[in-house]
Amino acid sequence: MNFSKKDPIVLSVGGSLVVPKEGINVTYLKALRSFIVKQTKRGYRFIIVVGGGRTARQYQEAANALVRLADEDVDWLGIHATRLNGHLLRSIFRDIALHYVVKDPTRKIMWKQKVLIAAGWKPGWSTDYVAVKLAKQYKSHLVINLSNIDAVYDRDPNLDPDAKKFDAMTWKQFRGVVGHEWHPGANHPFDPVASRLAEKQGMTVVVTGKDFTNIDRILSGKTFTGTVIG
């Protein structure tokens, strides 16, 4: 895979990488910062969209223990968690990032910094969808999705050691594996609704894990672990 340095690369970072059940993963954030700084020195620019992680689930579970939450409120709690995580990332990239977290992917911003941080938008739309909207907005044809699982499998590899890993697949094949719907807290390797927009825009999405050496191999055009969808 070859990438133009004139267009930003969009990273959709799973919130559970930033805030797993143990709390904020400072070790991961340190590795993320080191990787991004290194790549910007090579001439790349990045749009980083972050999910809500355990923070979102804690708020949703707490509220749900008291009342039956409306779907819209489940979404809003998740959105605010993504924005808190986004501000955390914006803070650690303060020296090279746009000075605020982008919350509306439909509003075009003229930015010259090396990094743009974005978070949740509005109910009904995942951060994966935000990532695809921003990729469209800034003419990026690549979204790299980072999560706890290193590729797309036909079954959960944490539960089934015989799960089949896909190295490449079409969008139709992808939705055949994960389904067609998304809801707050859904555990998909990539949002099926976002996948339809990505397909329409002719984008490529790489689903991969959290190993930055592997992600460096993606950018360098070398063999890597992950699934190419498109």
PDB file of C-alpha atoms in Angstrom:
ATOM      1  CA  MET A   1       0.000   0.000   0.000  1.00  0.00           C
ATOM      2  CA  ASN A   2       1.302   3.437  -0.938  1.00  0.00           C
ATOM      3  CA  PHE A   3       0.245   6.683   0.723  1.00  0.00           C
ATOM      4  CA  SER A   4       0.559  10.295  -0.335  1.00  0.00           C
ATOM      5  CA  LYS A   5       1.967  12.573   2.344  1.00  0.00           C
ATOM      6  CA  LYS A   6      -0.069  15.505   1.052  1.00  0.00           C
ATOM      7  CA  ASP A   7      -3.310  13.974   2.371  1.00  0.00           C
ATOM      8  CA  PRO A   8      -3.800  13.174   6.080  1.00  0.00           C
ATOM      9  CA  ILE A   9      -4.031   9.611   7.347  1.00  0.00           C
ATOM     10  CA  VAL A  10      -7.091   8.970   9.497  1.00  0.00           C
ATOM     11  CA  LEU A  11      -6.672   6.835  12.612  1.00  0.00           C
ATOM     12  CA  SER A  12      -9.805   5.577  14.358  1.00  0.00           C
ATOM     13  CA  VAL A  13      -8.503   4.675  17.817  1.00  0.00           C
ATOM     14  CA  GLY A  14     -10.646   2.344  19.892  1.00  0.00           C
ATOM     15  CA  GLY A  15     -11.511   3.916  23.218  1.00  0.00           C
ATOM     16  CA  SER A  16     -10.664   0.688  25.046  1.00  0.00           C
ATOM     17  CA  LEU A  17      -7.033   1.161  24.011  1.00  0.00           C
ATOM     18  CA  VAL A  18      -6.958   4.554  25.725  1.00  0.00           C
ATOM     19  CA  VAL A  19      -9.165   3.637  28.698  1.00  0.00           C
ATOM     20  CA  PRO A  20      -9.401  -0.130  29.301  1.00  0.00           C
ATOM     21  CA  LYS A  21     -11.165  -1.497  32.382  1.00  0.00           C
ATOM     22  CA  GLU A  22      -8.044  -0.888  34.497  1.00  0.00           C
ATOM     23  CA  GLY A  23      -8.132   2.858  33.810  1.00  0.00           C
ATOM     24  CA  ILE A  24      -6.245   5.241  31.525  1.00  0.00           C
ATOM     25  CA  ASN A  25      -3.427   3.368  29.772  1.00  0.00           C
ATOM     26  CA  VAL A  26      -0.526   5.794  30.095  1.00  0.00           C
ATOM     27  CA  THR A  27       1.885   3.274  28.555  1.00  0.00           C
ATOM     28  CA  TYR A  28      -0.247   3.091  25.410  1.00  0.00           C
ATOM     29  CA  LEU A  29      -0.590   6.878  25.232  1.00  0.00           C
ATOM     30  CA  LYS A  30       3.181   7.242  25.513  1.00  0.00           C
ATOM     31  CA  ALA A  31       3.642   4.782  22.627  1.00  0.00           C
ATOM     32  CA  LEU A  32       0.966   6.583  20.571  1.00  0.00           C
ATOM     33  CA  ARG A  33       2.643   9.951  21.059  1.00  0.00           C
ATOM     34  CA  SER A  34       6.077   8.542  20.182  1.00  0.00           C
ATOM     35  CA  PHE A  35       4.703   6.930  17.004  1.00  0.00           C
ATOM     36  CA  ILE A  36       2.812  10.015  15.815  1.00  0.00           C
ATOM     37  CA  VAL A  37       5.720  12.381  16.480  1.00  0.00           C
ATOM     38  CA  LYS A  38       8.056  10.052  14.576  1.00  0.00           C
ATOM     39  CA  GLN A  39       5.689   9.833  11.605  1.00  0.00           C
ATOM     40  CA  THR A  40       5.071  13.595  11.456  1.00  0.00           C
ATOM     41  CA  LYS A  41       8.830  14.072  11.211  1.00  0.00           C
ATOM     42  CA  ARG A  42       8.670  11.813   8.146  1.00  0.00           C
ATOM     43  CA  GLY A  43       6.144  14.205   6.621  1.00  0.00           C
ATOM     44  CA  TYR A  44       2.815  12.567   7.481  1.00  0.00           C
ATOM     45  CA  ARG A  45      -0.205  14.392   8.903  1.00  0.00           C
ATOM     46  CA  PHE A  46      -2.873  12.662  10.969  1.00  0.00           C
ATOM     47  CA  ILE A  47      -6.516  12.932  11.901  1.00  0.00           C
ATOM     48  CA  ILE A  48      -7.032  10.939  15.102  1.00  0.00           C
ATOM     49  CA  VAL A  49     -10.583  10.039  16.121  1.00  0.00           C
ATOM     50  CA  VAL A  50     -10.947   8.421  19.543  1.00  0.00           C
ATOM     51  CA  GLY A  51     -13.695   6.329  21.106  1.00  0.00           C
ATOM     52  CA  GLY A  52     -15.116   6.375  24.632  1.00  0.00           C
ATOM     53  CA  GLY A  53     -13.699   3.153  26.050  1.00  0.00           C
ATOM     54  CA  ARG A  54     -14.372   2.065  29.601  1.00  0.00           C
ATOM     55  CA  THR A  55     -15.229   5.638  30.607  1.00  0.00           C
ATOM     56  CA  ALA A  56     -18.314   5.533  28.383  1.00  0.00           C
ATOM     57  CA  ARG A  57     -19.395   2.150  29.691  1.00  0.00           C
ATOM     58  CA  GLN A  58     -18.995   3.181  33.341  1.00  0.00           C
ATOM     59  CA  TYR A  59     -21.301   6.166  32.897  1.00  0.00           C
ATOM     60  CA  GLN A  60     -23.790   4.167  30.850  1.00  0.00           C
ATOM     61  CA  GLU A  61     -23.845   1.311  33.372  1.00  0.00           C
ATOM     62  CA  ALA A  62     -24.215   3.697  36.329  1.00  0.00           C
ATOM     63  CA  ALA A  63     -27.159   5.523  34.770  1.00  0.00           C
ATOM     64  CA  ASN A  64     -28.751   2.277  33.619  1.00  0.00           C
ATOM     65  CA  ALA A  65     -28.589   0.922  37.169  1.00  0.00           C
ATOM     66  CA  LEU A  66     -30.905   3.738  38.258  1.00  0.00           C
ATOM     67  CA  VAL A  67     -33.272   4.213  35.322  1.00  0.00           C
ATOM     68  CA  ARG A  68     -33.969   2.610  31.972  1.00  0.00           C
ATOM     69  CA  LEU A  69     -31.823   4.706  29.666  1.00  0.00           C
ATOM     70  CA  ALA A  70     -33.182   5.991  26.387  1.00  0.00           C
ATOM     71  CA  ASP A  71     -30.962   5.151  23.412  1.00  0.00           C
ATOM     72  CA  GLU A  72     -30.268   8.853  22.914  1.00  0.00           C
ATOM     73  CA  ASP A  73     -28.918   9.181  26.456  1.00  0.00           C
ATOM     74  CA  VAL A  74     -26.764   6.075  26.050  1.00  0.00           C
ATOM     75  CA  ASP A  75     -25.327   7.750  22.971  1.00  0.00           C
ATOM     76  CA  TRP A  76     -24.766  11.130  24.625  1.00  0.00           C
ATOM     77  CA  LEU A  77     -22.916   9.598  27.564  1.00  0.00           C
ATOM     78  CA  GLY A  78     -20.680   7.795  25.083  1.00  0.00           C
ATOM     79  CA  ILE A  79     -20.177  10.946  23.023  1.00  0.00           C
ATOM     80  CA  HIS A  80     -19.092  12.977  26.050  1.00  0.00           C
ATOM     81  CA  ALA A  81     -16.671  10.188  27.019  1.00  0.00           C
ATOM     82  CA  THR A  82     -15.115  10.328  23.543  1.00  0.00           C
ATOM     83  CA  ARG A  83     -14.752  14.101  23.896  1.00  0.00           C
ATOM     84  CA  LEU A  84     -13.006  13.726  27.251  1.00  0.00           C
ATOM     85  CA  ASN A  85     -10.638  11.173  25.706  1.00  0.00           C
ATOM     86  CA  GLY A  86     -10.214  13.509  22.750  1.00  0.00           C
ATOM     87  CA  HIS A  87      -9.163  16.360  25.011  1.00  0.00           C
ATOM     88  CA  LEU A  88      -6.698  14.021  26.700  1.00  0.00           C
ATOM     89  CA  LEU A  89      -5.127  13.276  23.307  1.00  0.00           C
ATOM     90  CA  ARG A  90      -5.240  16.928  22.272  1.00  0.00           C
ATOM     91  CA  SER A  91      -3.379  17.761  25.480  1.00  0.00           C
ATOM     92  CA  ILE A  92      -0.567  15.283  24.901  1.00  0.00           C
ATOM     93  CA  PHE A  93      -0.209  16.481  21.286  1.00  0.00           C
ATOM     94  CA  ARG A  94      -0.523  20.157  22.194  1.00  0.00           C
ATOM     95  CA  ASP A  95       2.750  21.076  20.493  1.00  0.00           C
ATOM     96  CA  ILE A  96       1.736  19.667  17.082  1.00  0.00           C
ATOM     97  CA  ALA A  97      -2.090  19.520  17.096  1.00  0.00           C
ATOM     98  CA  LEU A  98      -4.978  21.834  16.280  1.00  0.00           C
ATOM     99  CA  HIS A  99      -5.780  23.600  19.557  1.00  0.00           C
ATOM    100  CA  TYR A 100      -9.284  22.149  20.014  1.00  0.00           C
ATOM    101  CA  VAL A 101     -11.110  18.843  19.588  1.00  0.00           C
ATOM    102  CA  VAL A 102     -13.235  18.625  16.441  1.00  0.00           C
ATOM    103  CA  LYS A 103     -16.804  17.548  17.235  1.00  0.00           C
ATOM    104  CA  ASP A 104     -18.564  18.140  13.910  1.00  0.00           C
ATOM    105  CA  PRO A 105     -17.090  16.206  10.956  1.00  0.00           C
ATOM    106  CA  THR A 106     -19.300  18.052   8.459  1.00  0.00           C
ATOM    107  CA  ARG A 107     -17.746  21.443   9.196  1.00  0.00           C
ATOM    108  CA  LYS A 108     -14.617  22.003   7.118  1.00  0.00           C
ATOM    109  CA  ILE A 109     -11.703  23.533   8.992  1.00  0.00           C
ATOM    110  CA  MET A 110      -8.562  24.997   7.488  1.00  0.00           C
ATOM    111  CA  TRP A 111      -5.829  23.495   9.648  1.00  0.00           C
ATOM    112  CA  LYS A 112      -2.088  23.593   9.143  1.00  0.00           C
ATOM    113  CA  GLN A 113      -0.973  21.597  12.164  1.00  0.00           C
ATOM    114  CA  LYS A 114       0.392  18.077  11.861  1.00  0.00           C
ATOM    115  CA  VAL A 115      -2.388  16.494  13.919  1.00  0.00           C
ATOM    116  CA  LEU A 116      -6.142  17.017  14.245  1.00  0.00           C
ATOM    117  CA  ILE A 117      -7.999  15.319  17.109  1.00  0.00           C
ATOM    118  CA  ALA A 118     -11.702  14.506  16.750  1.00  0.00           C
ATOM    119  CA  ALA A 119     -14.336  12.825  18.908  1.00  0.00           C
ATOM    120  CA  GLY A 120     -18.022  11.904  18.952  1.00  0.00           C
ATOM    121  CA  TRP A 121     -20.531  13.906  16.926  1.00  0.00           C
ATOM    122  CA  LYS A 122     -24.209  13.289  17.684  1.00  0.00           C
ATOM    123  CA  PRO A 123     -26.526  10.401  18.630  1.00  0.00           C
ATOM    124  CA  GLY A 124     -26.824   7.668  16.042  1.00  0.00           C
ATOM    125  CA  TRP A 125     -23.294   7.990  14.693  1.00  0.00           C
ATOM    126  CA  SER A 126     -20.168   6.184  15.893  1.00  0.00           C
ATOM    127  CA  THR A 127     -16.621   7.512  16.006  1.00  0.00           C
ATOM    128  CA  ASP A 128     -15.846   5.158  13.096  1.00  0.00           C
ATOM    129  CA  TYR A 129     -18.483   7.067  11.124  1.00  0.00           C
ATOM    130  CA  VAL A 130     -16.872  10.357  12.196  1.00  0.00           C
ATOM    131  CA  ALA A 131     -13.523   9.010  10.958  1.00  0.00           C
ATOM    132  CA  VAL A 132     -14.964   8.205   7.530  1.00  0.00           C
ATOM    133  CA  LYS A 133     -16.716  11.595   7.303  1.00  0.00           C
ATOM    134  CA  LEU A 134     -13.445  13.359   8.105  1.00  0.00           C
ATOM    135  CA  ALA A 135     -11.569  11.210   5.601  1.00  0.00           C
ATOM    136  CA  LYS A 136     -14.077  12.306   2.973  1.00  0.00           C
ATOM    137  CA  GLN A 137     -13.856  15.947   4.078  1.00  0.00           C
ATOM    138  CA  TYR A 138     -10.062  16.065   3.822  1.00  0.00           C
ATOM    139  CA  LYS A 139      -9.678  13.799   0.788  1.00  0.00           C
ATOM    140  CA  SER A 140      -7.987  10.948   2.604  1.00  0.00           C
ATOM    141  CA  HIS A 141      -8.537   7.540   1.034  1.00  0.00           C
ATOM    142  CA  LEU A 142      -7.256   5.558   4.021  1.00  0.00           C
ATOM    143  CA  VAL A 143      -8.678   4.937   7.483  1.00  0.00           C
ATOM    144  CA  ILE A 144      -6.656   2.771   9.868  1.00  0.00           C
ATOM    145  CA  ASN A 145      -8.795   1.307  12.636  1.00  0.00           C
ATOM    146  CA  LEU A 146      -6.904   0.447  15.836  1.00  0.00           C
ATOM    147  CA  SER A 147      -8.449  -1.915  18.372  1.00  0.00           C
ATOM    148  CA  ASN A 148      -7.741  -4.775  20.785  1.00  0.00           C
ATOM    149  CA  ILE A 149      -8.112  -7.310  17.962  1.00  0.00           C
ATOM    150  CA  ASP A 150      -5.461  -7.386  15.247  1.00  0.00           C
ATOM    151  CA  ALA A 151      -7.755  -8.093  12.256  1.00  0.00           C
ATOM    152  CA  VAL A 152     -11.277  -9.067  11.210  1.00  0.00           C
ATOM    153  CA  TYR A 153     -12.219 -12.652  12.126  1.00  0.00           C
ATOM    154  CA  ASP A 154     -15.292 -14.701  11.311  1.00  0.00           C
ATOM    155  CA  ARG A 155     -15.780 -15.261  15.057  1.00  0.00           C
ATOM    156  CA  ASP A 156     -14.429 -13.686  18.234  1.00  0.00           C
ATOM    157  CA  PRO A 157     -10.814 -14.943  18.444  1.00  0.00           C
ATOM    158  CA  ASN A 158     -10.828 -14.380  22.213  1.00  0.00           C
ATOM    159  CA  LEU A 159     -13.567 -16.990  22.527  1.00  0.00           C
ATOM    160  CA  ASP A 160     -12.736 -19.315  19.631  1.00  0.00           C
ATOM    161  CA  PRO A 161      -9.074 -20.177  18.907  1.00  0.00           C
ATOM    162  CA  ASP A 162     -10.167 -21.607  15.545  1.00  0.00           C
ATOM    163  CA  ALA A 163     -11.620 -18.286  14.358  1.00  0.00           C
ATOM    164  CA  LYS A 164     -10.616 -17.511  10.767  1.00  0.00           C
ATOM    165  CA  LYS A 165      -8.691 -14.304  10.127  1.00  0.00           C
ATOM    166  CA  PHE A 166      -9.252 -12.328   6.923  1.00  0.00           C
ATOM    167  CA  ASP A 167      -6.272 -10.644   5.263  1.00  0.00           C
ATOM    168  CA  ALA A 168      -8.504  -8.844   2.753  1.00  0.00           C
ATOM    169  CA  MET A 169     -12.227  -8.634   2.071  1.00  0.00           C
ATOM    170  CA  THR A 170     -14.828  -6.613   0.206  1.00  0.00           C
ATOM    171  CA  TRP A 171     -17.299  -4.386   2.032  1.00  0.00           C
ATOM    172  CA  LYS A 172     -20.075  -6.852   1.243  1.00  0.00           C
ATOM    173  CA  GLN A 173     -18.055  -9.683   2.772  1.00  0.00           C
ATOM    174  CA  PHE A 174     -17.321  -7.544   5.824  1.00  0.00           C
ATOM    175  CA  ARG A 175     -20.984  -6.808   6.488  1.00  0.00           C
ATOM    176  CA  GLY A 176     -21.739 -10.480   5.946  1.00  0.00           C
ATOM    177  CA  VAL A 177     -19.529 -11.184   8.964  1.00  0.00           C
ATOM    178  CA  VAL A 178     -20.468  -8.321  11.324  1.00  0.00           C
ATOM    179  CA  GLY A 179     -24.026  -7.530  10.211  1.00  0.00           C
ATOM    180  CA  HIS A 180     -25.538  -4.287   8.974  1.00  0.00           C
ATOM    181  CA  GLU A 181     -26.529  -2.377  12.107  1.00  0.00           C
ATOM    182  CA  TRP A 182     -24.730  -0.333  14.745  1.00  0.00           C
ATOM    183  CA  HIS A 183     -25.836   0.662  18.240  1.00  0.00           C
ATOM    184  CA  PRO A 184     -24.029   2.375  21.153  1.00  0.00           C
ATOM    185  CA  GLY A 185     -21.520   0.013  22.759  1.00  0.00           C
ATOM    186  CA  ALA A 186     -21.599  -2.440  19.841  1.00  0.00           C
ATOM    187  CA  ASN A 187     -18.405  -4.485  19.673  1.00  0.00           C
ATOM    188  CA  HIS A 188     -17.657  -4.490  15.943  1.00  0.00           C
ATOM    189  CA  PRO A 189     -14.139  -4.292  14.465  1.00  0.00           C
ATOM    190  CA  PHE A 190     -15.543  -1.415  12.369  1.00  0.00           C
ATOM    191  CA  ASP A 191     -19.004   0.168  12.363  1.00  0.00           C
ATOM    192  CA  PRO A 192     -21.178  -1.449   9.630  1.00  0.00           C
ATOM    193  CA  VAL A 193     -22.978   1.868   9.026  1.00  0.00           C
ATOM    194  CA  ALA A 194     -19.645   3.652   8.565  1.00  0.00           C
ATOM    195  CA  SER A 195     -18.634   0.849   6.213  1.00  0.00           C
ATOM    196  CA  ARG A 196     -21.414   1.782   3.790  1.00  0.00           C
ATOM    197  CA  LEU A 197     -20.184   5.374   3.597  1.00  0.00           C
ATOM    198  CA  ALA A 198     -16.587   4.194   3.174  1.00  0.00           C
ATOM    199  CA  GLU A 199     -17.671   1.891   0.351  1.00  0.00           C
ATOM    200  CA  LYS A 200     -19.607   4.701  -1.335  1.00  0.00           C
ATOM    201  CA  GLN A 201     -16.548   6.964  -1.159  1.00  0.00           C
ATOM    202  CA  GLY A 202     -14.190   4.296  -2.514  1.00  0.00           C
ATOM    203  CA  MET A 203     -12.111   4.274   0.667  1.00  0.00           C
ATOM    204  CA  THR A 204      -9.838   1.607   2.039  1.00  0.00           C
ATOM    205  CA  VAL A 205     -10.035   0.720   5.723  1.00  0.00           C
ATOM    206  CA  VAL A 206      -7.323  -1.280   7.454  1.00  0.00           C
ATOM    207  CA  VAL A 207      -8.449  -3.024  10.631  1.00  0.00           C
ATOM    208  CA  THR A 208      -5.464  -3.768  12.835  1.00  0.00           C
ATOM    209  CA  GLY A 209      -4.376  -3.960  16.463  1.00  0.00           C
ATOM    210  CA  LYS A 210      -2.409  -1.738  18.810  1.00  0.00           C
ATOM    211  CA  ASP A 211       1.169  -2.664  17.838  1.00  0.00           C
ATOM    212  CA  PHE A 212       2.802   0.492  16.494  1.00  0.00           C
ATOM    213  CA  THR A 213       5.641  -1.450  14.873  1.00  0.00           C
ATOM    214  CA  ASN A 214       2.977  -3.159  12.786  1.00  0.00           C
ATOM    215  CA  ILE A 215       1.259   0.161  12.002  1.00  0.00           C
ATOM    216  CA  ASP A 216       4.614   1.557  10.899  1.00  0.00           C
ATOM    217  CA  ARG A 217       4.834  -1.371   8.472  1.00  0.00           C
ATOM    218  CA  ILE A 218       1.466  -0.351   7.005  1.00  0.00           C
ATOM    219  CA  LEU A 219       2.732   3.167   6.303  1.00  0.00           C
ATOM    220  CA  SER A 220       6.030   1.845   4.958  1.00  0.00           C
ATOM    221  CA  GLY A 221       4.307  -0.440   2.453  1.00  0.00           C
ATOM    222  CA  LYS A 222       5.605  -3.605   4.100  1.00  0.00           C
ATOM    223  CA  THR A 223       3.794  -6.815   4.986  1.00  0.00           C
ATOM    224  CA  PHE A 224       1.635  -6.278   8.060  1.00  0.00           C
ATOM    225  CA  THR A 225      -0.901  -8.000  10.275  1.00  0.00           C
ATOM    226  CA  GLY A 226      -4.443  -6.786   9.727  1.00  0.00           C
ATOM    227  CA  THR A 227      -7.385  -6.830   7.338  1.00  0.00           C
ATOM    228  CA  VAL A 228      -7.677  -4.600   4.280  1.00  0.00           C
ATOM    229  CA  ILE A 229     -11.317  -3.810   3.493  1.00  0.00           C
ATOM    230  CA  GLY A 230     -12.309  -2.183   0.239  1.00  0.00           C
TER     231      GLY A 230
END
